[in-house]
Coordinates of C-alpha atoms and ligand atoms in Angstrom, one line a residue:
M1 CA 9.1 2.0 20.2
K2 CA 5.7 1.4 18.7
A3 CA 5.2 0.9 14.9
L4 CA 1.9 1.4 13.1
V5 CA 1.5 -0.3 9.7
A6 CA -1.4 0.5 7.3
V7 CA -2.6 -2.5 5.3
K8 CA -5.2 -2.3 2.6
R9 CA -7.2 -5.1 1.1
V10 CA -7.0 -4.9 -2.7
V11 CA -7.6 -7.1 -5.8
D12 CA -4.7 -9.6 -5.9
Y13 CA -2.0 -8.4 -8.2
N14 CA -2.3 -11.6 -10.4
V15 CA -5.9 -10.9 -11.2
K16 CA -6.7 -9.3 -14.6
V17 CA -9.5 -7.0 -13.6
R18 CA -12.5 -6.4 -15.9
V19 CA -14.4 -3.2 -16.3
K20 CA -18.1 -3.2 -15.5
A21 CA -20.4 -3.1 -18.5
D22 CA -21.7 0.3 -17.6
G23 CA -18.1 1.8 -17.3
S24 CA -18.7 2.9 -13.8
D25 CA -15.9 0.9 -12.1
V26 CA -13.9 -2.3 -12.2
D27 CA -15.7 -5.5 -11.4
I28 CA -14.4 -6.9 -8.2
G29 CA -17.2 -9.4 -7.6
N30 CA -15.7 -13.0 -7.1
V31 CA -12.1 -12.0 -7.6
K32 CA -9.2 -12.9 -5.3
M33 CA -8.3 -10.2 -2.8
S34 CA -5.0 -9.9 -1.0
M35 CA -3.0 -7.5 1.1
N36 CA -1.6 -4.6 -1.1
P37 CA 1.9 -5.9 -2.1
F38 CA 3.6 -2.7 -0.9
D39 CA 1.9 -3.0 2.5
E40 CA 3.2 -6.6 2.8
I41 CA 6.7 -5.1 2.4
A42 CA 5.8 -2.4 5.1
V43 CA 4.7 -5.2 7.5
E44 CA 7.8 -7.2 6.8
E45 CA 10.0 -4.2 7.6
A46 CA 8.2 -3.6 10.9
V47 CA 8.6 -7.3 11.8
R48 CA 12.4 -7.2 10.9
L49 CA 12.8 -4.0 13.1
K50 CA 11.1 -5.9 15.9
E51 CA 13.2 -8.9 15.5
A52 CA 16.3 -6.6 15.6
G53 CA 15.1 -5.3 18.9
K54 CA 14.4 -1.8 17.6
V55 CA 10.6 -1.9 17.7
S56 CA 8.7 -3.2 20.7
E57 CA 5.1 -3.4 19.3
I58 CA 3.5 -3.5 15.9
V59 CA -0.1 -2.4 15.4
A60 CA -1.6 -3.2 12.0
V61 CA -4.5 -1.0 10.8
S62 CA -6.9 -1.5 8.0
L63 CA -9.8 0.6 6.8
G64 CA -12.6 -1.0 4.8
G65 CA -15.4 -3.5 4.7
K66 CA -15.8 -6.5 7.0
K67 CA -13.3 -8.6 5.0
S68 CA -10.4 -6.2 5.7
E69 CA -10.2 -8.4 8.8
E70 CA -8.7 -11.1 6.7
T71 CA -6.0 -8.7 5.6
L72 CA -5.3 -7.8 9.3
R73 CA -5.1 -11.5 10.2
T74 CA -2.4 -11.9 7.5
A75 CA -0.5 -9.0 9.1
L76 CA -0.9 -10.6 12.5
A77 CA 0.4 -13.9 11.0
M78 CA 3.4 -12.1 9.6
G79 CA 4.3 -10.8 13.1
A80 CA 2.1 -7.8 14.0
D81 CA 1.0 -7.9 17.7
R82 CA -2.4 -6.5 17.4
A83 CA -4.8 -5.0 14.9
I84 CA -7.2 -2.1 14.5
H85 CA -10.1 -2.3 11.9
V86 CA -11.9 0.9 11.0
E87 CA -14.9 -0.7 9.4
T88 CA -16.8 1.0 6.6
D89 CA -18.4 0.0 3.4
G90 CA -18.1 3.6 2.1
K91 CA -15.6 4.5 -0.6
L92 CA -12.5 5.9 1.0
E93 CA -10.4 8.5 -0.8
P94 CA -6.7 8.9 0.3
L95 CA -7.5 12.1 2.3
A96 CA -10.2 10.2 4.3
V97 CA -7.7 7.3 4.8
A98 CA -5.0 9.8 6.0
K99 CA -7.5 11.4 8.4
L100 CA -8.6 8.1 9.8
L101 CA -5.0 7.0 10.2
K102 CA -4.1 10.3 11.9
S103 CA -6.9 9.8 14.4
I104 CA -5.6 6.2 15.2
A105 CA -2.1 7.6 15.4
D106 CA -3.3 10.3 17.9
K107 CA -4.6 7.5 20.1
E108 CA -1.7 5.1 19.7
Q109 CA 1.3 7.6 19.5
P110 CA 3.5 5.4 17.3
Q111 CA 7.0 6.7 16.5
L112 CA 7.1 4.9 13.2
L113 CA 4.3 4.8 10.7
L114 CA 4.8 2.4 7.8
L115 CA 2.7 2.4 4.7
G116 CA 3.0 1.1 1.2
K117 CA 4.1 3.6 -1.5
Q118 CA 0.8 3.1 -3.3
A119 CA -2.3 0.9 -3.3
I120 CA -2.4 -1.1 -6.5
D121 CA -6.1 -0.5 -6.9
D122 CA -6.3 3.3 -6.9
D123 CA -2.6 3.9 -7.7
A124 CA -3.0 7.1 -5.8
N125 CA 0.4 7.4 -4.0
Q126 CA -1.0 10.1 -1.7
T127 CA -1.8 8.6 1.7
A128 CA 1.6 8.6 3.3
Q129 CA 2.3 12.1 2.2
M130 CA -1.0 13.4 3.5
L131 CA -0.7 11.5 6.7
A132 CA 2.7 13.1 7.4
A133 CA 1.3 16.5 6.7
L134 CA -1.7 16.0 9.0
L135 CA 0.5 14.7 11.8
N136 CA 3.2 17.4 11.1
A137 CA 5.6 14.4 11.1
S138 CA 8.6 13.8 8.9
Q139 CA 8.2 11.7 5.8
G140 CA 10.4 9.3 3.9
T141 CA 8.7 8.1 0.8
F142 CA 9.8 5.3 -1.6
A143 CA 12.0 3.7 1.0
C144 CA 14.4 0.9 0.0
K145 CA 16.3 0.9 3.3
V146 CA 15.2 1.8 6.8
E147 CA 17.6 2.1 9.8
L148 CA 16.8 3.3 13.3
V149 CA 19.8 5.2 14.7
D150 CA 19.6 6.9 18.1
N151 CA 16.5 9.2 17.9
E152 CA 16.4 9.3 14.1
V153 CA 15.4 7.1 11.3
L154 CA 17.7 6.9 8.2
V155 CA 15.6 6.3 5.1
T156 CA 17.2 5.5 1.7
R157 CA 14.8 6.6 -1.0
E158 CA 14.5 5.4 -4.6
I159 CA 14.8 8.5 -6.7
D160 CA 15.3 9.0 -10.4
G161 CA 18.7 7.6 -11.4
G162 CA 19.8 6.6 -7.9
E163 CA 19.2 6.6 -4.2
E164 CA 19.0 9.4 -1.6
T165 CA 19.4 8.9 2.2
V166 CA 17.6 11.2 4.5
A167 CA 17.7 11.4 8.4
L168 CA 14.2 11.9 9.8
K169 CA 13.2 13.0 13.2
L170 CA 10.7 10.8 15.0
P171 CA 7.8 10.3 14.6
A172 CA 8.2 9.6 11.0
V173 CA 5.9 8.3 8.2
I174 CA 7.7 6.0 5.8
S175 CA 6.3 4.5 2.6
A176 CA 7.8 1.2 1.4
D177 CA 9.0 0.7 -2.1
L178 CA 9.5 -2.6 -3.9
R179 CA 13.2 -3.2 -3.1
L180 CA 12.9 -2.6 0.7
N181 CA 12.7 -6.3 1.5
E182 CA 11.1 -9.6 0.4
P183 CA 8.2 -10.4 2.6
R184 CA 8.3 -13.7 4.4
F185 CA 6.1 -16.7 3.6
V186 CA 3.5 -17.1 6.3
K187 CA 3.5 -20.5 8.0
L188 CA 0.4 -22.4 9.1
P189 CA 1.2 -22.2 12.9
N190 CA 1.5 -18.4 12.6
I191 CA -1.8 -18.3 10.8
M192 CA -3.4 -20.2 13.6
A193 CA -1.7 -18.1 16.3
A194 CA -2.8 -14.9 14.6
K195 CA -6.5 -15.9 15.2
K196 CA -6.0 -15.3 18.9
K197 CA -4.3 -11.9 18.6
P198 CA -6.4 -8.9 19.6
L199 CA -8.4 -7.0 16.9
E200 CA -10.1 -3.8 17.9
K201 CA -12.9 -2.2 15.8
F202 CA -13.9 1.4 15.2
S203 CA -16.2 3.2 12.8
P204 CA -15.2 6.4 11.0
S205 CA -17.8 8.2 13.2
D206 CA -16.3 6.8 16.4
L207 CA -13.1 8.6 15.2
G208 CA -15.0 11.8 14.3
V209 CA -13.8 11.6 10.7
D210 CA -16.1 12.6 7.8
I211 CA -15.3 10.2 4.9
K212 CA -17.7 11.8 2.4
P213 CA -15.9 11.6 -1.1
L214 CA -14.7 14.8 -2.7
M215 CA -14.7 13.4 -6.2
H216 CA -16.6 10.9 -8.3
V217 CA -15.4 8.7 -11.1
V218 CA -16.7 9.8 -14.4
K219 CA -15.7 6.8 -16.5
V220 CA -13.6 3.7 -16.3
A221 CA -12.4 2.1 -19.6
E222 CA -10.1 -0.8 -20.6
P223 CA -6.8 0.2 -22.1
K224 CA -6.9 0.3 -25.9
Q225 CA -6.0 -3.0 -27.5
R226 CA -2.6 -3.0 -29.2
K227 CA -2.4 -4.1 -32.8
A228 CA -0.6 -7.4 -33.3
S229 CA 3.1 -6.9 -34.2
V230 CA 4.7 -8.0 -37.5
K231 CA 8.2 -9.5 -37.9
V232 CA 10.3 -7.8 -40.6
S233 CA 12.8 -9.7 -42.6
S234 CA 15.4 -7.1 -43.1
V235 CA 16.6 -3.6 -41.9
A236 CA 15.5 -2.2 -45.3
E237 CA 12.0 -3.4 -44.7
L238 CA 12.0 -1.9 -41.2
V239 CA 13.1 1.5 -42.5
E240 CA 10.5 1.3 -45.3
K241 CA 7.7 0.5 -42.7
L242 CA 8.8 3.3 -40.3
K243 CA 8.9 5.7 -43.2
N244 CA 5.7 4.9 -45.1
E245 CA 3.4 3.1 -42.6
A246 CA 4.3 4.5 -39.2
K247 CA 5.5 7.8 -40.7
V248 CA 7.9 8.4 -37.8
I249 CA 11.1 8.9 -39.9
Ligands
LIG1 P1 -2.6 5.3 -1.9 O1 -2.2 6.6 -1.5 O2 -4.1 5.0 -2.0 O3 -1.9 4.8 -3.1 O4 -2.1 4.2 -0.7 C1 -0.9 4.3 -0.1 C2 -0.8 3.5 1.1 O5 -1.7 4.0 2.1 C3 -1.2 2.0 1.0 O6 -0.1 1.2 0.5 C4 -1.5 1.6 2.4 O7 -0.4 1.4 3.2 C5 -2.2 2.9 2.9 N1 -3.7 2.8 2.7 C6 -4.4 3.3 1.7 N2 -5.8 2.9 1.8 C7 -5.8 2.1 2.9 C8 -6.9 1.5 3.6 N3 -8.1 1.5 3.2 N4 -6.6 0.8 4.8 C9 -5.3 0.7 5.2 N5 -4.3 1.4 4.6 C10 -4.5 2.1 3.5

């Protein structure tokens, strides 16, 4: 069974991003970039399924500028077998990403499509759902457990106040949540070996997909600064402040 995993290059989760002076976007010049953390979890899950003998080939796909190649090399070092890079410097909205991934899926015919539940830069949480709809495939979002049983995949999903397990027909699109697994630490020999693994390139036009954005960002702003807290010395003082300063009681 073939698994396709989508990996996005995003600003590293440890970086505190700054907004550009003109408020048009966040400034990503000279900041550390990494694989989207939820995509790392998706790759790890595919690799574990391969190690368990349930998946035979893992294809990692990334869409974006030239440097997305680095993200693909990380996926290859984690255990993906080959990579596909759809190279574009254009801004990609989730619908365009879903259309591009669909076109790759049409070529590759994977039975499992693993994505992150959301990209930590746009926080859209849309691509997996749109991809499943475009492919007319089943979808299991926010997965915290994935099991392949016969011709189905059992996905345990994180839902409000608990978990839900659904049985999906294949092909299925699954989006990885935080508790699905803990991604492995990539070792140097694997990084070296990943350099020799195949990486194929396409452009959006090769795939016949129009990536023209359907929206534009009006404004990006920093969150409002919170006022410094004060320490109260007694319950009476707290009640007095809540009543007369915050006016919430
Ligand atoms: P989003 O809907 O933008 O929050 O992204 C959800 C997931 O879609 C991500 O975690 C990735 O697995 C996948 N994805 C989004 N954008 C890209 C991209 N440019 N390249 C590869 N995968 C992507």
